[in-house]
Backbone as JSON Lines, residues from 0, in Angstrom:
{"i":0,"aa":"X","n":[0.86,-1.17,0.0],"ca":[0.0,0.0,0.0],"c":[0.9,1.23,0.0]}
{"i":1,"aa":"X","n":[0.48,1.85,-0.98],"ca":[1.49,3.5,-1.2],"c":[1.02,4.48,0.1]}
{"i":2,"aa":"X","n":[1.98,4.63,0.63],"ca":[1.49,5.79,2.03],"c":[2.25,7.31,1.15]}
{"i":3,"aa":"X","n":[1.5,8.14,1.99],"ca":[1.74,9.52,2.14],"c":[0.96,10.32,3.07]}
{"i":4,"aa":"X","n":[1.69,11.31,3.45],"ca":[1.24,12.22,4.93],"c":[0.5,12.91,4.51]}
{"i":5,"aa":"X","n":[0.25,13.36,5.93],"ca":[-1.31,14.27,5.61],"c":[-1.05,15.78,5.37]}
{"i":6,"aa":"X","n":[0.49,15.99,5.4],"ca":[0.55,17.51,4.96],"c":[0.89,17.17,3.21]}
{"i":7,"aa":"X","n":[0.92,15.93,2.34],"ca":[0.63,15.99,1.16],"c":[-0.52,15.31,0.56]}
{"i":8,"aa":"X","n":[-1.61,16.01,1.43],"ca":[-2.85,15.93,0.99],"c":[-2.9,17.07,-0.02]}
{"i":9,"aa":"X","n":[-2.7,18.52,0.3],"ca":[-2.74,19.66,0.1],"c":[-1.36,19.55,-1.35]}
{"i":10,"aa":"X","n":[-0.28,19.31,-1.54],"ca":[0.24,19.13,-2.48],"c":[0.83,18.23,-3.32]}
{"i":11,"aa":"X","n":[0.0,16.91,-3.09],"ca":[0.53,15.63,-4.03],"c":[-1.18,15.35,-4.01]}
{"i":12,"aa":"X","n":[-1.94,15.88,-4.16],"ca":[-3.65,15.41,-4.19],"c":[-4.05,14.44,-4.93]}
{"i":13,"aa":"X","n":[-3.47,15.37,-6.66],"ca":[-3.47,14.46,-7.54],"c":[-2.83,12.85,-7.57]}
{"i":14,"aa":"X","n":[-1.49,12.73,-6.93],"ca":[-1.05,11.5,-6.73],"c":[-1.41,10.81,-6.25]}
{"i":15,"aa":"X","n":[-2.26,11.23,-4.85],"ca":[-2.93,10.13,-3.92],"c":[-4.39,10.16,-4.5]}
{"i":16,"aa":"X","n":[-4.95,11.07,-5.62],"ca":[-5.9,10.0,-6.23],"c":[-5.69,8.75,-6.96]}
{"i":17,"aa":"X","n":[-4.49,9.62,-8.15],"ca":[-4.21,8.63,-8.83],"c":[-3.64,6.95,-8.55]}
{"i":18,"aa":"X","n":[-2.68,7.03,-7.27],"ca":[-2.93,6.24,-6.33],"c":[-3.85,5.11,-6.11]}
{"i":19,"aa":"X","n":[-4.81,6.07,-5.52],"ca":[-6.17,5.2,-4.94],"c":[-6.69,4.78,-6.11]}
{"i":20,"aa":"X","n":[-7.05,5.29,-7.25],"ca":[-7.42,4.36,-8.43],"c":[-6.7,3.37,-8.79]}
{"i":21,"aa":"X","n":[-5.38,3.03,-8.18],"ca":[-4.93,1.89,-8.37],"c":[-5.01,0.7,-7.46]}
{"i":22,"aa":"X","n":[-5.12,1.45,-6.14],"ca":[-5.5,0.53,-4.94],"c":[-5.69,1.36,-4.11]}
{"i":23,"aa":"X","n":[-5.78,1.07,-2.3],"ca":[-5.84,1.53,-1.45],"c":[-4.41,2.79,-1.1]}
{"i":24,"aa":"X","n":[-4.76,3.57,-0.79],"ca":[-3.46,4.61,-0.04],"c":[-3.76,4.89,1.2]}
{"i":25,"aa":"X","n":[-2.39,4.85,2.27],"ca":[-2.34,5.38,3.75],"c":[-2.08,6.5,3.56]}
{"i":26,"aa":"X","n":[-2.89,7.35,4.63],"ca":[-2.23,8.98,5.19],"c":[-1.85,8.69,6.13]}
{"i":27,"aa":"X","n":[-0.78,9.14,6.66],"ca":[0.03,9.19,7.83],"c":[-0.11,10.48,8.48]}
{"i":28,"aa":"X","n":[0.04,10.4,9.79],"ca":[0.22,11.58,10.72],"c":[1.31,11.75,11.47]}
{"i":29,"aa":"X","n":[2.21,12.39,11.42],"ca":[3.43,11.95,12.33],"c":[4.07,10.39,12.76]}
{"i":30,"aa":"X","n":[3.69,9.97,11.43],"ca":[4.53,8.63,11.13],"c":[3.75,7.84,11.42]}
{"i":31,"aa":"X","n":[2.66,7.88,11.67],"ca":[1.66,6.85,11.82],"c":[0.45,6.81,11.05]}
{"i":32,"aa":"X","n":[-0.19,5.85,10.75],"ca":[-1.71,5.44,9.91],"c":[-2.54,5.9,10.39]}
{"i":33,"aa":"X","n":[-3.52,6.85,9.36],"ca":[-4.36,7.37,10.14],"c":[-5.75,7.3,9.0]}
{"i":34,"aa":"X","n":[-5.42,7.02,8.21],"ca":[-6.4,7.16,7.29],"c":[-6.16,6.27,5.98]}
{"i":35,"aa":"X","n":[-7.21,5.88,5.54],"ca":[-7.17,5.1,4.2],"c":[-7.99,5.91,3.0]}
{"i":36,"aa":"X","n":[-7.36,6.02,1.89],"ca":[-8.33,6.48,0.54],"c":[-8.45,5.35,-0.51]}
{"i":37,"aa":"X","n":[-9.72,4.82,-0.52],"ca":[-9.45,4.03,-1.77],"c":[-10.65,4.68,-2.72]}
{"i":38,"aa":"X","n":[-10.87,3.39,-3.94],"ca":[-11.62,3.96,-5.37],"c":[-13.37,3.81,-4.8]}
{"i":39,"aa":"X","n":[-14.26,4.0,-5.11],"ca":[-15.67,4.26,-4.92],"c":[-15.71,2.0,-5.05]}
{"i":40,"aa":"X","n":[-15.35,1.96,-6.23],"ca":[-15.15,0.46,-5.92],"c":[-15.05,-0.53,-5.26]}
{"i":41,"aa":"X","n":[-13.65,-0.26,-5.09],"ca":[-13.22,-0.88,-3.78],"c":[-13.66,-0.95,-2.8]}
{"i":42,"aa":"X","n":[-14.67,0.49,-2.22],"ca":[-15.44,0.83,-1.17],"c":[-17.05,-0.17,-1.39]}
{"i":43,"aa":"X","n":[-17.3,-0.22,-2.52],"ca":[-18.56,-1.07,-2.9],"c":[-17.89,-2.51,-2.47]}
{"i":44,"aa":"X","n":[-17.2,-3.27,-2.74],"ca":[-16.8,-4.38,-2.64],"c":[-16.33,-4.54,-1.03]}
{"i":45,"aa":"X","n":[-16.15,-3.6,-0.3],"ca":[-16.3,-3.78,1.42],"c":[-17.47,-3.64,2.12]}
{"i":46,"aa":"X","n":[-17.91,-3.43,1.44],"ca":[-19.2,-2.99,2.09],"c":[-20.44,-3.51,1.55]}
{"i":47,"aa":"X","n":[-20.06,-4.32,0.44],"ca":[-20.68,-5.25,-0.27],"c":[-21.5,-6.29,1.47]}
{"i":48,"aa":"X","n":[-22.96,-6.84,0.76],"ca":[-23.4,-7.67,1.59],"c":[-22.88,-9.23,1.7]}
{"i":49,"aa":"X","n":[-22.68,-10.11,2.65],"ca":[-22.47,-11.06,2.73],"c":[-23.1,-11.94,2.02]}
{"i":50,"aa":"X","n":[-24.1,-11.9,1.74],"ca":[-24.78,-12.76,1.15],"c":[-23.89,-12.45,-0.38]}
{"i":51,"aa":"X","n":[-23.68,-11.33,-1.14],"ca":[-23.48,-11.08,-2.28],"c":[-21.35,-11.98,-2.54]}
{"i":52,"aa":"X","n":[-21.0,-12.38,-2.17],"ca":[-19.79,-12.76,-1.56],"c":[-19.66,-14.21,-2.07]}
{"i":53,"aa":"X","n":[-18.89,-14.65,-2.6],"ca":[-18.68,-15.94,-2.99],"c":[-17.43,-16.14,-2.24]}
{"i":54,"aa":"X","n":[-17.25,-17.9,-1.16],"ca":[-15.99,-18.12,-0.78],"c":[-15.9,-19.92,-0.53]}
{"i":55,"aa":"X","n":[-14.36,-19.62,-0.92],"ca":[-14.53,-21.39,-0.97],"c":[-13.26,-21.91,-0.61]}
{"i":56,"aa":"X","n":[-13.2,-22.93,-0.79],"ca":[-11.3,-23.33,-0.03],"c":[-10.43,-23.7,-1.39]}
{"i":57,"aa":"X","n":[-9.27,-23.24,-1.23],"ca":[-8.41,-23.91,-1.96],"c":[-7.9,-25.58,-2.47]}
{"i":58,"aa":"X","n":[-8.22,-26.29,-1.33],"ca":[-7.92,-27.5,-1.21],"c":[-9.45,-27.86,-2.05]}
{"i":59,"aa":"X","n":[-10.36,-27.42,-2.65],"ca":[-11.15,-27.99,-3.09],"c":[-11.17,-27.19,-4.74]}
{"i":60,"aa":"X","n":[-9.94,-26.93,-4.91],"ca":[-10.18,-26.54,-6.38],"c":[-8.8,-27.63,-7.2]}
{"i":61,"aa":"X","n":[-8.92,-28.06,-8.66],"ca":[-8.21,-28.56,-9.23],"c":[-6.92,-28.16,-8.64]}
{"i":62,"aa":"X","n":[-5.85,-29.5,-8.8],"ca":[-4.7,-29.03,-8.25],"c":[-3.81,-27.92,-9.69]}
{"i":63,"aa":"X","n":[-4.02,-28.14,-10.81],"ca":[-3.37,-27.32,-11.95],"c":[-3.58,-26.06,-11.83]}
{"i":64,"aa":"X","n":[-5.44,-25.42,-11.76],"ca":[-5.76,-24.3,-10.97],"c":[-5.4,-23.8,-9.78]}
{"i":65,"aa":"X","n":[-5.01,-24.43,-8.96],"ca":[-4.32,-24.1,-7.48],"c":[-3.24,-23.66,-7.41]}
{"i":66,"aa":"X","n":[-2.47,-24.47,-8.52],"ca":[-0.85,-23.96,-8.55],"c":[-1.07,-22.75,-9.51]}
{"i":67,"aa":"X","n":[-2.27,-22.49,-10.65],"ca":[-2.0,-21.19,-11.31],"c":[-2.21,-20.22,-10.74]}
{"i":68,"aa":"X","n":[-3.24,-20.14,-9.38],"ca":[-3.91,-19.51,-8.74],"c":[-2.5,-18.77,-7.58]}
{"i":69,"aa":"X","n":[-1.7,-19.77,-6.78],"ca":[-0.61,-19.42,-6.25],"c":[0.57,-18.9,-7.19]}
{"i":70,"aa":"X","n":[0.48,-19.48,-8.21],"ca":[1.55,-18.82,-8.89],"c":[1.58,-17.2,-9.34]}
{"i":71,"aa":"X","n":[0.29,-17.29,-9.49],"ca":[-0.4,-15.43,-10.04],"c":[-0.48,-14.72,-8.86]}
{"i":72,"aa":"X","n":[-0.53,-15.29,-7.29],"ca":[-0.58,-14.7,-6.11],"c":[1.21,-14.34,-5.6]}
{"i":73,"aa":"X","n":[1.89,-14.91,-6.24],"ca":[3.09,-15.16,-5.89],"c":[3.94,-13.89,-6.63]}
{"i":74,"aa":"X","n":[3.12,-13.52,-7.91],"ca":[3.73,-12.81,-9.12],"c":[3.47,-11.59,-8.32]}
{"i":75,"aa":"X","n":[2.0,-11.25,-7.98],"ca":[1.38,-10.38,-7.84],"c":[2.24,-9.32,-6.03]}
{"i":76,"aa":"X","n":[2.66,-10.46,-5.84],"ca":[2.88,-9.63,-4.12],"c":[4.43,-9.37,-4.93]}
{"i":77,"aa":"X","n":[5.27,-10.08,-5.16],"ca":[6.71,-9.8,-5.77],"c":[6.3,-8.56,-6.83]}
{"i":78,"aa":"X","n":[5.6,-8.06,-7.54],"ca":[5.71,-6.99,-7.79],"c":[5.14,-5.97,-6.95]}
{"i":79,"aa":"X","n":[4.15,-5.84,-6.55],"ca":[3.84,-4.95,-5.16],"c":[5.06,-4.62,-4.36]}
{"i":80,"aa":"X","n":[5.75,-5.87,-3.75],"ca":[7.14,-5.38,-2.82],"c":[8.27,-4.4,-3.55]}
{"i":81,"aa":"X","n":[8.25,-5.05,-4.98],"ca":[9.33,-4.44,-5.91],"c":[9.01,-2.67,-6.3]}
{"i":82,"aa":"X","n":[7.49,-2.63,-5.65],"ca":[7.49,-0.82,-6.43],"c":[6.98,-0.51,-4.76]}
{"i":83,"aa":"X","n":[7.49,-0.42,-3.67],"ca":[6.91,0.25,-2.53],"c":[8.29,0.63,-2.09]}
């Protein structure tokens, strides 16, 4: 998650939208979390109802799908770490 403080609310605005249209962003306050901005989306999909929610276990999906499924989870955090 891309952080930035809350005194560059006022002059990186644009960034921490552009940001949040990519995922979630922290504001910080004197070095600490204080706030989250994400997309109108993202906010629908938390707040989404339970019932609307599909969940299931891993151990019950094909093992070929499982390994593509970890493998794309595996890709996905190694580039996240690589741009923070």
């Amino acid at each position: 998650m891309r952080t930035f403080s809350t005194s560059d609310l006022s002059r990186k605005s644009g960034d921490i939208i552009a940001s949040a249209l990519q995922g979630p962003v922290s504001i910080s306050q004197r070095g600490k979390p204080r706030l989250v901005v994400l997309s109108v989306e993202q906010y629908e999909a938390l707040v989404r109802s339970p019932e609307d929610r599909i969940a299931g276990a891993t151990a019950d999906l094909p093992g070929p799908l499982a390994h593509d499924i970890a493998t794309a989870i595996d890709a996905h955090l190694a580039s996240t770490e690589s741009t923070q």
